PDB file of C-alpha atoms in Angstrom:
ATOM      1  CA  UNK A   1     109.088 142.484 107.348  1.00  0.00           C
ATOM      2  CA  UNK A   2     108.021 141.989 103.765  1.00  0.00           C
ATOM      3  CA  UNK A   3     110.795 139.525 102.876  1.00  0.00           C
ATOM      4  CA  UNK A   4     110.617 136.314 104.904  1.00  0.00           C
ATOM      5  CA  UNK A   5     114.169 135.266 104.008  1.00  0.00           C
ATOM      6  CA  UNK A   6     115.526 138.523 105.454  1.00  0.00           C
ATOM      7  CA  UNK A   7     113.122 138.665 108.403  1.00  0.00           C
ATOM      8  CA  UNK A   8     114.140 135.184 109.574  1.00  0.00           C
ATOM      9  CA  UNK A   9     117.755 136.354 109.790  1.00  0.00           C
ATOM     10  CA  UNK A  10     116.703 139.143 112.152  1.00  0.00           C
ATOM     11  CA  UNK A  11     114.959 136.914 114.709  1.00  0.00           C
ATOM     12  CA  UNK A  12     116.657 136.644 118.098  1.00  0.00           C
ATOM     13  CA  UNK A  13     118.540 133.381 118.621  1.00  0.00           C
ATOM     14  CA  UNK A  14     116.346 132.484 121.624  1.00  0.00           C
ATOM     15  CA  UNK A  15     113.260 132.302 119.350  1.00  0.00           C
ATOM     16  CA  UNK A  16     114.581 129.147 117.681  1.00  0.00           C
ATOM     17  CA  UNK A  17     113.218 125.989 119.284  1.00  0.00           C
ATOM     18  CA  UNK A  18     110.808 127.984 121.455  1.00  0.00           C
ATOM     19  CA  UNK A  19     107.402 127.789 119.730  1.00  0.00           C
ATOM     20  CA  UNK A  20     104.713 125.178 120.457  1.00  0.00           C
ATOM     21  CA  UNK A  21     103.035 125.864 117.116  1.00  0.00           C
ATOM     22  CA  UNK A  22     104.274 127.554 113.954  1.00  0.00           C
ATOM     23  CA  UNK A  23     101.632 128.404 111.317  1.00  0.00           C
ATOM     24  CA  UNK A  24     102.983 129.093 107.835  1.00  0.00           C
ATOM     25  CA  UNK A  25     100.963 130.851 105.131  1.00  0.00           C
ATOM     26  CA  UNK A  26     103.464 131.663 102.398  1.00  0.00           C
ATOM     27  CA  UNK A  27     103.361 131.181  98.637  1.00  0.00           C
ATOM     28  CA  UNK A  28     105.258 128.274  97.089  1.00  0.00           C
ATOM     29  CA  UNK A  29     107.768 130.709  95.591  1.00  0.00           C
ATOM     30  CA  UNK A  30     108.569 132.333  98.932  1.00  0.00           C
ATOM     31  CA  UNK A  31     108.671 129.026 100.820  1.00  0.00           C
ATOM     32  CA  UNK A  32     111.463 127.739  98.573  1.00  0.00           C
ATOM     33  CA  UNK A  33     113.602 130.893  98.831  1.00  0.00           C
ATOM     34  CA  UNK A  34     116.978 130.609 100.567  1.00  0.00           C
ATOM     35  CA  UNK A  35     117.703 132.046 103.992  1.00  0.00           C
ATOM     36  CA  UNK A  36     121.332 130.859 103.953  1.00  0.00           C
ATOM     37  CA  UNK A  37     123.387 128.825 101.501  1.00  0.00           C
ATOM     38  CA  UNK A  38     122.186 125.592 103.123  1.00  0.00           C
ATOM     39  CA  UNK A  39     118.724 126.492 104.435  1.00  0.00           C
ATOM     40  CA  UNK A  40     115.460 127.408 102.714  1.00  0.00           C
ATOM     41  CA  UNK A  41     112.597 129.262 104.398  1.00  0.00           C
ATOM     42  CA  UNK A  42     110.661 126.111 105.292  1.00  0.00           C
ATOM     43  CA  UNK A  43     113.742 124.626 106.952  1.00  0.00           C
ATOM     44  CA  UNK A  44     114.351 127.851 108.876  1.00  0.00           C
ATOM     45  CA  UNK A  45     110.731 127.994 110.048  1.00  0.00           C
ATOM     46  CA  UNK A  46     110.993 124.371 111.216  1.00  0.00           C
ATOM     47  CA  UNK A  47     113.857 125.452 113.486  1.00  0.00           C
ATOM     48  CA  UNK A  48     111.443 127.729 115.389  1.00  0.00           C
ATOM     49  CA  UNK A  49     109.389 124.763 116.661  1.00  0.00           C
ATOM     50  CA  UNK A  50     110.060 123.226 120.082  1.00  0.00           C
ATOM     51  CA  UNK A  51     111.145 119.568 119.960  1.00  0.00           C
ATOM     52  CA  UNK A  52     107.595 118.609 121.024  1.00  0.00           C
ATOM     53  CA  UNK A  53     105.906 121.273 118.883  1.00  0.00           C
ATOM     54  CA  UNK A  54     103.989 121.250 115.606  1.00  0.00           C
ATOM     55  CA  UNK A  55     104.448 123.160 112.360  1.00  0.00           C
ATOM     56  CA  UNK A  56     101.465 123.636 110.035  1.00  0.00           C
ATOM     57  CA  UNK A  57     101.715 124.812 106.422  1.00  0.00           C
ATOM     58  CA  UNK A  58      98.770 125.482 104.159  1.00  0.00           C
ATOM     59  CA  UNK A  59      98.719 123.617 100.844  1.00  0.00           C
ATOM     60  CA  UNK A  60     100.295 120.303  99.831  1.00  0.00           C
ATOM     61  CA  UNK A  61     103.687 119.999 101.545  1.00  0.00           C
ATOM     62  CA  UNK A  62     103.311 116.389 102.637  1.00  0.00           C
ATOM     63  CA  UNK A  63     106.421 115.048 100.887  1.00  0.00           C
ATOM     64  CA  UNK A  64     108.603 117.848 102.268  1.00  0.00           C
ATOM     65  CA  UNK A  65     107.264 117.386 105.791  1.00  0.00           C
ATOM     66  CA  UNK A  66     107.502 113.580 105.601  1.00  0.00           C
ATOM     67  CA  UNK A  67     111.242 113.888 104.949  1.00  0.00           C
ATOM     68  CA  UNK A  68     111.798 116.621 107.578  1.00  0.00           C
ATOM     69  CA  UNK A  69     109.765 115.318 110.527  1.00  0.00           C
ATOM     70  CA  UNK A  70     109.215 112.004 112.268  1.00  0.00           C
ATOM     71  CA  UNK A  71     105.414 112.388 112.018  1.00  0.00           C
ATOM     72  CA  UNK A  72     103.494 114.100 109.224  1.00  0.00           C
ATOM     73  CA  UNK A  73      99.870 114.313 108.227  1.00  0.00           C
ATOM     74  CA  UNK A  74      97.993 116.050 105.429  1.00  0.00           C
ATOM     75  CA  UNK A  75      94.499 117.250 106.249  1.00  0.00           C
ATOM     76  CA  UNK A  76      91.918 118.073 103.592  1.00  0.00           C
ATOM     77  CA  UNK A  77      88.955 120.228 104.574  1.00  0.00           C
ATOM     78  CA  UNK A  78      86.413 119.814 101.752  1.00  0.00           C
ATOM     79  CA  UNK A  79      83.585 122.027 102.982  1.00  0.00           C
ATOM     80  CA  UNK A  80      85.365 125.361 102.929  1.00  0.00           C
ATOM     81  CA  UNK A  81      82.645 127.845 101.874  1.00  0.00           C
ATOM     82  CA  UNK A  82      84.935 130.233  99.965  1.00  0.00           C
ATOM     83  CA  UNK A  83      87.461 128.048  98.162  1.00  0.00           C
ATOM     84  CA  UNK A  84      85.663 124.665  98.336  1.00  0.00           C
ATOM     85  CA  UNK A  85      88.683 122.760  99.659  1.00  0.00           C
ATOM     86  CA  UNK A  86      91.729 123.584 101.785  1.00  0.00           C
ATOM     87  CA  UNK A  87      94.758 121.378 102.328  1.00  0.00           C
ATOM     88  CA  UNK A  88      97.019 121.735 105.366  1.00  0.00           C
ATOM     89  CA  UNK A  89     100.134 119.749 106.222  1.00  0.00           C
ATOM     90  CA  UNK A  90     101.385 119.253 109.784  1.00  0.00           C
ATOM     91  CA  UNK A  91     104.726 117.950 110.986  1.00  0.00           C
ATOM     92  CA  UNK A  92     106.249 117.122 114.357  1.00  0.00           C
ATOM     93  CA  UNK A  93     109.146 115.133 115.732  1.00  0.00           C
ATOM     94  CA  UNK A  94     107.234 113.942 118.813  1.00  0.00           C
ATOM     95  CA  UNK A  95     103.481 114.368 118.216  1.00  0.00           C
ATOM     96  CA  UNK A  96     102.147 111.228 116.533  1.00  0.00           C
ATOM     97  CA  UNK A  97      99.035 112.419 114.713  1.00  0.00           C
ATOM     98  CA  UNK A  98      97.578 108.885 114.582  1.00  0.00           C
ATOM     99  CA  UNK A  99      97.712 108.570 118.367  1.00  0.00           C
ATOM    100  CA  UNK A 100      96.527 111.982 119.541  1.00  0.00           C
ATOM    101  CA  UNK A 101      95.704 112.950 123.089  1.00  0.00           C
ATOM    102  CA  UNK A 102      92.487 114.854 122.503  1.00  0.00           C
ATOM    103  CA  UNK A 103      91.076 117.183 125.113  1.00  0.00           C
ATOM    104  CA  UNK A 104      88.045 119.427 125.064  1.00  0.00           C
ATOM    105  CA  UNK A 105      89.113 123.043 125.513  1.00  0.00           C
ATOM    106  CA  UNK A 106      85.571 124.430 125.776  1.00  0.00           C
ATOM    107  CA  UNK A 107      86.534 127.165 123.327  1.00  0.00           C
ATOM    108  CA  UNK A 108      83.659 128.250 121.119  1.00  0.00           C
ATOM    109  CA  UNK A 109      84.477 127.938 117.423  1.00  0.00           C
ATOM    110  CA  UNK A 110      82.798 127.588 114.062  1.00  0.00           C
ATOM    111  CA  UNK A 111      84.532 124.497 112.711  1.00  0.00           C
ATOM    112  CA  UNK A 112      85.586 121.874 115.253  1.00  0.00           C
ATOM    113  CA  UNK A 113      82.780 120.067 117.049  1.00  0.00           C
ATOM    114  CA  UNK A 114      82.948 119.283 120.770  1.00  0.00           C
ATOM    115  CA  UNK A 115      84.808 115.994 121.431  1.00  0.00           C
ATOM    116  CA  UNK A 116      81.657 114.137 122.448  1.00  0.00           C
ATOM    117  CA  UNK A 117      80.184 114.859 118.977  1.00  0.00           C
ATOM    118  CA  UNK A 118      83.212 113.686 116.964  1.00  0.00           C
ATOM    119  CA  UNK A 119      82.653 110.191 115.561  1.00  0.00           C
ATOM    120  CA  UNK A 120      85.878 109.932 113.563  1.00  0.00           C
ATOM    121  CA  UNK A 121      88.857 112.026 114.748  1.00  0.00           C
ATOM    122  CA  UNK A 122      90.632 111.205 111.466  1.00  0.00           C
ATOM    123  CA  UNK A 123      87.798 112.341 109.203  1.00  0.00           C
ATOM    124  CA  UNK A 124      89.910 115.018 107.493  1.00  0.00           C
ATOM    125  CA  UNK A 125      93.165 113.040 107.269  1.00  0.00           C
ATOM    126  CA  UNK A 126      94.318 112.389 103.734  1.00  0.00           C
ATOM    127  CA  UNK A 127      97.915 111.176 104.174  1.00  0.00           C
ATOM    128  CA  UNK A 128     100.015 110.116 107.165  1.00  0.00           C
ATOM    129  CA  UNK A 129     103.704 109.284 107.476  1.00  0.00           C
ATOM    130  CA  UNK A 130     105.950 108.043 110.244  1.00  0.00           C
ATOM    131  CA  UNK A 131     109.517 108.580 109.152  1.00  0.00           C
ATOM    132  CA  UNK A 132     111.932 106.626 111.319  1.00  0.00           C
ATOM    133  CA  UNK A 133     114.885 107.840 109.261  1.00  0.00           C
ATOM    134  CA  UNK A 134     114.158 111.564 109.421  1.00  0.00           C
ATOM    135  CA  UNK A 135     117.198 113.657 110.103  1.00  0.00           C
ATOM    136  CA  UNK A 136     116.982 116.185 112.913  1.00  0.00           C
ATOM    137  CA  UNK A 137     116.215 119.614 111.483  1.00  0.00           C
ATOM    138  CA  UNK A 138     119.101 121.085 113.444  1.00  0.00           C
ATOM    139  CA  UNK A 139     122.302 119.125 113.865  1.00  0.00           C
ATOM    140  CA  UNK A 140     125.771 119.965 115.074  1.00  0.00           C
ATOM    141  CA  UNK A 141     128.306 120.014 112.313  1.00  0.00           C
ATOM    142  CA  UNK A 142     131.818 118.617 112.818  1.00  0.00           C
ATOM    143  CA  UNK A 143     133.302 121.718 111.239  1.00  0.00           C
ATOM    144  CA  UNK A 144     133.946 124.838 113.282  1.00  0.00           C
ATOM    145  CA  UNK A 145     131.765 127.240 111.322  1.00  0.00           C
ATOM    146  CA  UNK A 146     131.524 130.872 112.303  1.00  0.00           C
ATOM    147  CA  UNK A 147     128.335 131.820 114.132  1.00  0.00           C
ATOM    148  CA  UNK A 148     128.514 135.391 112.878  1.00  0.00           C
ATOM    149  CA  UNK A 149     125.980 136.558 110.355  1.00  0.00           C
ATOM    150  CA  UNK A 150     127.573 136.538 106.922  1.00  0.00           C
ATOM    151  CA  UNK A 151     124.973 138.595 105.092  1.00  0.00           C
ATOM    152  CA  UNK A 152     122.919 141.542 106.157  1.00  0.00           C
ATOM    153  CA  UNK A 153     119.128 141.623 105.970  1.00  0.00           C
ATOM    154  CA  UNK A 154     119.431 145.021 104.303  1.00  0.00           C
ATOM    155  CA  UNK A 155     116.762 146.897 106.208  1.00  0.00           C
TER     156      UNK A 155
END
């Protein structure tokens, strides 16, 4: 709490691979910090997503996501009343953002129109990538590495 690189080390093991959606709102400096010797914060957060889930990060992270996930899209919302424009990047290993299954949730909101009023579902898309060579975020190593925590979060 306060240091994402330390907080991620304290999460229970069962949290990893259990989230449908992970929303990330961290500064560029924090996002690139290391959690372990081989894993930065963005990579660790990607491990929280279910295989069929989505991770969303504010700002321009398209290149990072395009190399990490099978499907990536960058969305640009130009009519943001406070900051004029907001960029968000989404990644998934199973959700193809160019072939979405849209459904009307009947949830009242201020931004997204009802499906019957949407003329172009890709109106906010800026970039899209399908990476057929993306490496799984989590892979089993051939070496027998210890699963014990090597460094303490220092609460």
